[in-house]
């Protein structure tokens, strides 16, 4: 990454939460509550950094599904 790119890139934060659950028994309301919690945390950090609230956007990228045992996760897109 160049210094110019680093200095001119928009301020951003990434958040991660682990929440083990079986897919068929997943509490989607709780999953959305965890995502909303991370969005609020990011909103507060950006606003404290001087970013106007009107310029802040949130993007839910994906979540990782894992089966039992040592396997690579299946990354799935996440819709609102």
Coordinates of C-alpha atoms in Angstrom, one line a residue:
X1 CA 0.0 0.0 0.0
X2 CA 1.4 3.4 -0.8
X3 CA 1.6 6.2 1.7
X4 CA -0.6 8.4 -0.3
X5 CA -3.3 5.7 -0.5
X6 CA -3.1 5.1 3.2
X7 CA -3.5 8.7 4.0
X8 CA -6.3 9.4 1.6
X9 CA -8.3 6.2 2.2
X10 CA -11.6 6.7 4.1
X11 CA -11.6 5.8 7.8
X12 CA -13.0 2.4 8.3
X13 CA -13.2 -0.3 11.0
X14 CA -13.9 -4.0 10.8
X15 CA -15.7 -6.0 13.5
X16 CA -15.9 -9.7 14.2
X17 CA -18.0 -11.7 16.6
X18 CA -17.9 -15.5 17.2
X19 CA -21.3 -17.0 17.9
X20 CA -21.4 -20.8 17.7
X21 CA -24.8 -22.2 16.6
X22 CA -26.2 -24.9 14.5
X23 CA -27.6 -23.6 11.3
X24 CA -31.0 -25.3 11.7
X25 CA -31.4 -23.9 15.2
X26 CA -30.0 -20.4 14.6
X27 CA -31.7 -17.5 16.3
X28 CA -31.7 -15.0 13.4
X29 CA -33.1 -12.2 15.6
X30 CA -30.0 -12.7 17.9
X31 CA -27.7 -12.8 14.8
X32 CA -29.2 -9.5 13.6
X33 CA -28.9 -8.0 17.1
X34 CA -25.2 -8.8 17.2
X35 CA -24.7 -7.2 13.7
X36 CA -26.6 -4.1 14.9
X37 CA -24.3 -4.0 18.0
X38 CA -21.3 -4.0 15.7
X39 CA -22.8 -1.3 13.5
X40 CA -23.5 0.9 16.5
X41 CA -19.9 0.4 17.8
X42 CA -18.5 1.4 14.4
X43 CA -20.8 4.4 14.2
X44 CA -19.6 5.6 17.5
X45 CA -15.9 5.2 16.7
X46 CA -16.3 7.0 13.3
X47 CA -18.2 9.9 14.9
X48 CA -15.7 10.2 17.7
X49 CA -13.0 10.3 14.9
X50 CA -14.7 13.3 13.4
X51 CA -16.6 11.7 10.5
X52 CA -20.1 13.3 10.0
X53 CA -22.9 10.8 10.6
X54 CA -24.3 11.6 7.2
X55 CA -21.1 10.2 5.6
X56 CA -21.1 6.9 7.5
X57 CA -22.3 3.8 5.8
X58 CA -22.4 0.2 7.1
X59 CA -21.8 -2.9 5.0
X60 CA -22.5 -6.5 6.2
X61 CA -20.0 -8.5 4.2
X62 CA -20.3 -12.2 5.1
X63 CA -20.2 -14.8 7.8
X64 CA -18.3 -18.0 8.0
X65 CA -20.0 -21.4 8.4
X66 CA -18.0 -24.2 9.8
X67 CA -18.8 -27.8 10.2
X68 CA -17.5 -30.0 13.0
X69 CA -13.8 -30.8 12.9
X70 CA -10.9 -29.0 11.4
X71 CA -12.4 -27.7 8.1
X72 CA -12.1 -24.4 6.2
X73 CA -15.1 -22.2 6.7
X74 CA -17.7 -21.6 4.0
X75 CA -18.0 -17.9 3.6
X76 CA -21.5 -16.8 2.8
X77 CA -22.8 -13.3 1.9
X78 CA -25.1 -11.7 4.5
X79 CA -28.2 -9.8 3.6
X80 CA -30.0 -7.3 5.8

